[in-house]
C-alpha atoms as a PDB file:
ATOM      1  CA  UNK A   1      55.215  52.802 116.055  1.00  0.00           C
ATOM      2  CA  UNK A   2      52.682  50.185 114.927  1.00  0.00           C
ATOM      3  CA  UNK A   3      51.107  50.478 118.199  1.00  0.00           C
ATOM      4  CA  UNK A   4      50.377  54.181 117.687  1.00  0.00           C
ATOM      5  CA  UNK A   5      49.455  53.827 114.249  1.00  0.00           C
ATOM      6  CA  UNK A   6      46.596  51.162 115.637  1.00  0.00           C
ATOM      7  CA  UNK A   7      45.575  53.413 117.929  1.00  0.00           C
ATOM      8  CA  UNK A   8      44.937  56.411 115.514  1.00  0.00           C
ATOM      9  CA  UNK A   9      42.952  54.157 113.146  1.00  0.00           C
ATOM     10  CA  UNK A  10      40.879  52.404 116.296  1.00  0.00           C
ATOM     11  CA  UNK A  11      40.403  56.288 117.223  1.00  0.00           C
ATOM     12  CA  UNK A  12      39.398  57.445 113.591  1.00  0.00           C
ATOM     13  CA  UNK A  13      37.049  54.768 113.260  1.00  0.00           C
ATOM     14  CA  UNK A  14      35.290  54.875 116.360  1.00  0.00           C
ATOM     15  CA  UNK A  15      34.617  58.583 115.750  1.00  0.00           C
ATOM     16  CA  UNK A  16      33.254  57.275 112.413  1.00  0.00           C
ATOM     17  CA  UNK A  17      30.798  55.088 114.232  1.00  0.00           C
ATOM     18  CA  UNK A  18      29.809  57.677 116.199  1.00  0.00           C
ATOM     19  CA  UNK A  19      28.985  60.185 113.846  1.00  0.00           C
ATOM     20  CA  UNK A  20      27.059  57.832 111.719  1.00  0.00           C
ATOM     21  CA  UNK A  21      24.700  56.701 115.685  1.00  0.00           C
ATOM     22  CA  UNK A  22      24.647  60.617 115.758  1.00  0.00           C
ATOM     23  CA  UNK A  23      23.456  61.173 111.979  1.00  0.00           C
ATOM     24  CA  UNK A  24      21.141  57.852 111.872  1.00  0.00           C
ATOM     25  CA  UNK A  25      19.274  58.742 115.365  1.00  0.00           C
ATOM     26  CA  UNK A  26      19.001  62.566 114.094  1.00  0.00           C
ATOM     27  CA  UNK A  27      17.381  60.938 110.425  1.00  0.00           C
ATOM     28  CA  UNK A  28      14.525  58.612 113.132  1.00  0.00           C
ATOM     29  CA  UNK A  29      11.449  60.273 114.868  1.00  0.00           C
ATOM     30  CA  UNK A  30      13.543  61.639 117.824  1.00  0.00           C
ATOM     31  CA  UNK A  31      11.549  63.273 120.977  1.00  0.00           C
ATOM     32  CA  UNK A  32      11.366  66.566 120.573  1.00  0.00           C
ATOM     33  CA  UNK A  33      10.290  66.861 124.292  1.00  0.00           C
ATOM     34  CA  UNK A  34       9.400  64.739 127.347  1.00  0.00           C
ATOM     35  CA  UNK A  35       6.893  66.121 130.030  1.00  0.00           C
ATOM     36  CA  UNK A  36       6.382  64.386 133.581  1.00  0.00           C
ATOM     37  CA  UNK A  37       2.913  63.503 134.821  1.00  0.00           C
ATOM     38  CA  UNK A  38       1.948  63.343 137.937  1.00  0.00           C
ATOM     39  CA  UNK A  39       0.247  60.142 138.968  1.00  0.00           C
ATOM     40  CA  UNK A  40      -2.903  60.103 140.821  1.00  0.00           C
ATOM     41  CA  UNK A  41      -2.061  56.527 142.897  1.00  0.00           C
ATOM     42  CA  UNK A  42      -5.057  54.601 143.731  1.00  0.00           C
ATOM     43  CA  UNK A  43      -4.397  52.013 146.285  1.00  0.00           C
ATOM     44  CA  UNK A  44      -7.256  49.491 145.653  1.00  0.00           C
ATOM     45  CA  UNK A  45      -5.939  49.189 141.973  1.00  0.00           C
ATOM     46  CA  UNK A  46      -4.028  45.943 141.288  1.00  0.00           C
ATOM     47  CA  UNK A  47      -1.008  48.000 139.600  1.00  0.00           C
ATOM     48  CA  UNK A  48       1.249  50.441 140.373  1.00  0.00           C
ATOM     49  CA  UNK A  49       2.286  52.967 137.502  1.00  0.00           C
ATOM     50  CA  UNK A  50       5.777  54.829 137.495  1.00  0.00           C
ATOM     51  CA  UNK A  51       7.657  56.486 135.535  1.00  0.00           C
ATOM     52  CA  UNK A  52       5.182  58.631 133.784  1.00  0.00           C
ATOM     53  CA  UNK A  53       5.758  61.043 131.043  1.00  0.00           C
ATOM     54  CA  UNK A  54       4.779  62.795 128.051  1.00  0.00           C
ATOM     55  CA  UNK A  55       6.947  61.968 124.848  1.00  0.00           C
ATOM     56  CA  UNK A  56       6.163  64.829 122.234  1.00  0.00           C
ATOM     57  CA  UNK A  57       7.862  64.581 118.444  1.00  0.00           C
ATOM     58  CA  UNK A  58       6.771  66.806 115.548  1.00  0.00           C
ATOM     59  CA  UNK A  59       3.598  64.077 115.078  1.00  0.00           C
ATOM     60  CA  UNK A  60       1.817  64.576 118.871  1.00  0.00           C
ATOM     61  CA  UNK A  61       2.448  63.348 122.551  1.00  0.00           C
ATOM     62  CA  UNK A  62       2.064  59.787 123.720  1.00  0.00           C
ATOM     63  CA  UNK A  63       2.365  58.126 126.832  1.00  0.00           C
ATOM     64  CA  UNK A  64       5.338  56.119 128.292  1.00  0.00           C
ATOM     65  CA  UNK A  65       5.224  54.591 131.240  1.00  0.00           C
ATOM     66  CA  UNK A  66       6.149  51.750 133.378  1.00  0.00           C
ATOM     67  CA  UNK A  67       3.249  49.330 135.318  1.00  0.00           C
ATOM     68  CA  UNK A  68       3.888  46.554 137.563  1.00  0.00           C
ATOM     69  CA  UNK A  69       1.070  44.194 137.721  1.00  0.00           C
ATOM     70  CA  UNK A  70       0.351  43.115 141.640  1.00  0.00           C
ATOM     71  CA  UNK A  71      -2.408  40.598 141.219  1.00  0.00           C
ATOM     72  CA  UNK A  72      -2.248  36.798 139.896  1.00  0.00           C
ATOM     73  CA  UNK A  73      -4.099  37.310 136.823  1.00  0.00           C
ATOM     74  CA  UNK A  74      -2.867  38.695 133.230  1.00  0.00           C
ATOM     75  CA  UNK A  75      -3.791  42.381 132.859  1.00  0.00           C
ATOM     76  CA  UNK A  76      -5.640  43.234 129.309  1.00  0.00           C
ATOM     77  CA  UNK A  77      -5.119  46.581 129.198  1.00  0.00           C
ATOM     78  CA  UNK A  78      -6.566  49.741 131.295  1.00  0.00           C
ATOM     79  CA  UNK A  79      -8.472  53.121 130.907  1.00  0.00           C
ATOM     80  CA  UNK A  80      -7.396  56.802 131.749  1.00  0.00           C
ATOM     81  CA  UNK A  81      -7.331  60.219 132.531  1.00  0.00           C
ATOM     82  CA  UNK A  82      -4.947  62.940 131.947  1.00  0.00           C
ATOM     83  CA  UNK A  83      -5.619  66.536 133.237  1.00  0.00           C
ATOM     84  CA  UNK A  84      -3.905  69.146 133.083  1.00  0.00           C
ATOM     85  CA  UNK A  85      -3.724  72.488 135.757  1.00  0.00           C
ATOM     86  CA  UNK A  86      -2.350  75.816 134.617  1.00  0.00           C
ATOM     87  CA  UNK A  87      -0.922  78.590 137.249  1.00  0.00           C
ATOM     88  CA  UNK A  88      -4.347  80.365 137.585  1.00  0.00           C
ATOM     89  CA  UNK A  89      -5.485  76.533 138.602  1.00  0.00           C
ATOM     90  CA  UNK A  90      -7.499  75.805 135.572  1.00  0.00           C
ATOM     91  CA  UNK A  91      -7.886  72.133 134.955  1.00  0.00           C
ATOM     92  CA  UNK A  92      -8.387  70.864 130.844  1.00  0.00           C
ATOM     93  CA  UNK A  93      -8.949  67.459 130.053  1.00  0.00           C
ATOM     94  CA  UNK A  94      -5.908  66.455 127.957  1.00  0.00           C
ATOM     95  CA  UNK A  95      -6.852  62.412 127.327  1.00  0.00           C
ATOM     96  CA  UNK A  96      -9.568  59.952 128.314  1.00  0.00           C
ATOM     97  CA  UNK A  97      -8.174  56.947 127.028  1.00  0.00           C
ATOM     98  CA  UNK A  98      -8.336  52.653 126.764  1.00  0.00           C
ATOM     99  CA  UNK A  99      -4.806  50.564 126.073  1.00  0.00           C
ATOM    100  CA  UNK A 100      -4.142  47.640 125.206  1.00  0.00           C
ATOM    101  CA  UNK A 101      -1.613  46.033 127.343  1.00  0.00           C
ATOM    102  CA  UNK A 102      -0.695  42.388 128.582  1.00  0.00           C
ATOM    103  CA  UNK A 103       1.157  42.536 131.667  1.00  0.00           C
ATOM    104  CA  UNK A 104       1.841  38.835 133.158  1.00  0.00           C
ATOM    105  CA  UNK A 105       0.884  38.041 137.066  1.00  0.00           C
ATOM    106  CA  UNK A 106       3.710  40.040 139.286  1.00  0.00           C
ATOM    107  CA  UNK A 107       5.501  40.801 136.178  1.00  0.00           C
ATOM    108  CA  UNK A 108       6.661  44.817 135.581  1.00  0.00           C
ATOM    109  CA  UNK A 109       7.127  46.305 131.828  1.00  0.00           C
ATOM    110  CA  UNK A 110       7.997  49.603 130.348  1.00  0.00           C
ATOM    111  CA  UNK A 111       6.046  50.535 127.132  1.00  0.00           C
ATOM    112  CA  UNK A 112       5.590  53.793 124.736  1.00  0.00           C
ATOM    113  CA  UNK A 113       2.226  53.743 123.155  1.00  0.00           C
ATOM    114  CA  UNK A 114       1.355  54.611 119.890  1.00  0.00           C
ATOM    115  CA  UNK A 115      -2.126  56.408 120.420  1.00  0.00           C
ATOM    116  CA  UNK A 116      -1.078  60.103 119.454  1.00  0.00           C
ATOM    117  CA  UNK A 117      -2.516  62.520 121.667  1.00  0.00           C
ATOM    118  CA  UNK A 118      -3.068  65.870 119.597  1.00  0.00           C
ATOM    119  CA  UNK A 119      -2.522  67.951 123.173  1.00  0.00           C
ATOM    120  CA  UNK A 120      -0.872  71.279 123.106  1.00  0.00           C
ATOM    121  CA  UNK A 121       0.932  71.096 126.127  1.00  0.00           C
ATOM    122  CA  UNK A 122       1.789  75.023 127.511  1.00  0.00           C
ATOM    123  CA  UNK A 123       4.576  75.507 130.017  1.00  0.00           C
ATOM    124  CA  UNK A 124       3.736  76.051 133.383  1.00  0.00           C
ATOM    125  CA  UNK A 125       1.582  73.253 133.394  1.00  0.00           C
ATOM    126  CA  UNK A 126       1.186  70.493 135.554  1.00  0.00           C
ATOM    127  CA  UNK A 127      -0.478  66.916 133.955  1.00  0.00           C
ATOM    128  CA  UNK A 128      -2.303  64.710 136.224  1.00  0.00           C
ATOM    129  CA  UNK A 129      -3.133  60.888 135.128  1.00  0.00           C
ATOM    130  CA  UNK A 130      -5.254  58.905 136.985  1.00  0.00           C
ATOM    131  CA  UNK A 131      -6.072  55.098 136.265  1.00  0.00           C
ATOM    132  CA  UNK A 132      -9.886  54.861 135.995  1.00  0.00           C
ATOM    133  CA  UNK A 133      -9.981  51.102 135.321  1.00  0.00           C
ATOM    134  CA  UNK A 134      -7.908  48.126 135.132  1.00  0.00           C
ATOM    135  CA  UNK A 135      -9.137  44.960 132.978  1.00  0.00           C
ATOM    136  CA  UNK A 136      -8.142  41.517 133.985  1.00  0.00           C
ATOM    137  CA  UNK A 137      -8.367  38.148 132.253  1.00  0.00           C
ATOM    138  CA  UNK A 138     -11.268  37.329 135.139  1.00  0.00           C
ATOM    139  CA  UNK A 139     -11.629  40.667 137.014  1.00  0.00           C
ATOM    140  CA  UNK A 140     -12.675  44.567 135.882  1.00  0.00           C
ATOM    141  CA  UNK A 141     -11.363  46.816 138.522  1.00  0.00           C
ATOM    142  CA  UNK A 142     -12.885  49.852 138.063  1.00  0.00           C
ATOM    143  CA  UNK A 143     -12.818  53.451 139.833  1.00  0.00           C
ATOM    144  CA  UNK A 144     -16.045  54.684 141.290  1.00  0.00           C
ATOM    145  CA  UNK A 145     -16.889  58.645 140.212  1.00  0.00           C
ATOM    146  CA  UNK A 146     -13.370  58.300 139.051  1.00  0.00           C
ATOM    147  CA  UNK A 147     -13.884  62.010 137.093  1.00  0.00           C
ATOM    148  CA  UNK A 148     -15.060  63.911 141.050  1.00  0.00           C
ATOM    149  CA  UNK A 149     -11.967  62.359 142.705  1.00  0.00           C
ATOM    150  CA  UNK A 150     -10.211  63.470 139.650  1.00  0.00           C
ATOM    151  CA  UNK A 151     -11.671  66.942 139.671  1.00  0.00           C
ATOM    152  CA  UNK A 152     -10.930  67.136 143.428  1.00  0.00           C
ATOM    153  CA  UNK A 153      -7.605  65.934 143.297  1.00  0.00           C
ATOM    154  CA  UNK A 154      -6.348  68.337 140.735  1.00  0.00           C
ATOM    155  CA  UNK A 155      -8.010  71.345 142.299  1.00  0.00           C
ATOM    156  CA  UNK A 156      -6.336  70.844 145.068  1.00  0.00           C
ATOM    157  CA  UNK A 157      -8.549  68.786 147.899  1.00  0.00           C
ATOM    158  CA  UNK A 158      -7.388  65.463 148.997  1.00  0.00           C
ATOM    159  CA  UNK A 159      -9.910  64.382 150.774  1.00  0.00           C
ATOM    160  CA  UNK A 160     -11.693  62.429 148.280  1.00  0.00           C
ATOM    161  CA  UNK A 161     -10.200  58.768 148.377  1.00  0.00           C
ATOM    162  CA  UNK A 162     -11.067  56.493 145.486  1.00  0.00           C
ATOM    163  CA  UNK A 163     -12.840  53.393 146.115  1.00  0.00           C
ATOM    164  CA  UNK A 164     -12.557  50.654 143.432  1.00  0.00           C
ATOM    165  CA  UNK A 165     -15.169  48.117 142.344  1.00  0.00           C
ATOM    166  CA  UNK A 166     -13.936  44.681 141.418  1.00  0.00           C
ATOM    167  CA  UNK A 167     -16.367  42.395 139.157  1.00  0.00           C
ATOM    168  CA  UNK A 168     -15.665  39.035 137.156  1.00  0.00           C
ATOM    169  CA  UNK A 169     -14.820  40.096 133.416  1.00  0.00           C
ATOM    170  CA  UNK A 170     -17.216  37.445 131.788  1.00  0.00           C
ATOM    171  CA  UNK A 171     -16.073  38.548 128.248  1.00  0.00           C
ATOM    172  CA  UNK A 172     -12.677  37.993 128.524  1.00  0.00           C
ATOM    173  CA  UNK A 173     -12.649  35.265 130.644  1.00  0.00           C
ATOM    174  CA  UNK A 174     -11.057  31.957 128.976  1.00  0.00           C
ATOM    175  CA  UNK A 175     -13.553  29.373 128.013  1.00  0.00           C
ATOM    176  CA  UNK A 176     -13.071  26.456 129.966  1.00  0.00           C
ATOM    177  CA  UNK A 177     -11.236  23.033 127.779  1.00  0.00           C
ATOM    178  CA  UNK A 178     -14.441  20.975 126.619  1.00  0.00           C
ATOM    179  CA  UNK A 179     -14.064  17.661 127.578  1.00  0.00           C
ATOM    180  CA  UNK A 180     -13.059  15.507 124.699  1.00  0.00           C
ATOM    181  CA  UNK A 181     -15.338  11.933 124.887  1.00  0.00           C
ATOM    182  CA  UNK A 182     -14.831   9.095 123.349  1.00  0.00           C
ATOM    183  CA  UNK A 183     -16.623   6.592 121.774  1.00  0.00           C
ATOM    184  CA  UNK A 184     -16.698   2.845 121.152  1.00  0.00           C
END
């Protein structure tokens, strides 16, 4: 008997908790929506991005996404592009963007970004990012005529590969440790 009675308060009050995790995520800025993008992979590119999506709430859309950093230096942050392609195949720039973002050597994180983009995002549509560059503690990787292998990508021809440009990032780059001299 004082088993059962245990039981039926355990039960009421874990219904309790749940209804006030049901009531306190409803009161938060839930999604109201998540769209999947489609990522344009460039090979050259010392990241790979998964995981893409749209996360829409009553404010605007922003990106969440997953990178994985493939190169021995700390990542910055990175530049791109989102298009997107209706049914009658017409392409509309949805974002051209630059984020912040420190991603260790080898190291892989999963992040939501703030930036609001004010897209209005119609079904049947397909959205297309592409990474135009990547910036580095010591290197800039960037895209060349990443907006015409873009353009041809989303309209459909794949024979445009992206080539990638790597040059030392001399603002960013750490200044090298004075050395510290002593005198008698």
């Amino acid at each position: 008997m004082a088993f059962q009675r245990l039981t039926n308060v355990l039960g009421a009050v874990l219904i309790f908790m749940a209804c006030a995790q049901f009531s306190h995520g409803q009161s938060q800025n839930q999604p109201t929506e998540i769209i999947p993008v489609e990522v344009l992979h460039v090979g050259q590119l010392p990241v790979a991005i998964t995981g893409v999506e749209l996360v829409g709430s009553a404010k605007g859309y922003q990106l969440r996404c997953s990178m994985t950093n493939n190169s021995d230096e700390k990542l910055l942050g990175f530049r791109y592009s989102i298009v997107a392609i209706d049914s009658n195949n017409t392409r509309t720039s949805v974002a051209n963007r630059s984020e912040g973002w420190e991603l260790k050597p080898y190291a892989t994180k999963r992040k939501k970004f703030e930036t609001l983009l004010s897209a209005n995002v119609k079904d049947q549509v397909r959205l297309v990012l592409m990474l135009e560059q990547i910036v580095g503690a010591e290197s800039i990787w960037e895209v060349i005529k990443a907006k015409d292998v873009l353009e041809a990508y989303a309209s459909g021809d794949f024979s445009m590969v992206p080539t990638v440009l790597r040059v030392p990032n001399h603002v960013d780059v750490p200044s090298p440790q004075q050395p510290v001299i002593y005198k008698p």
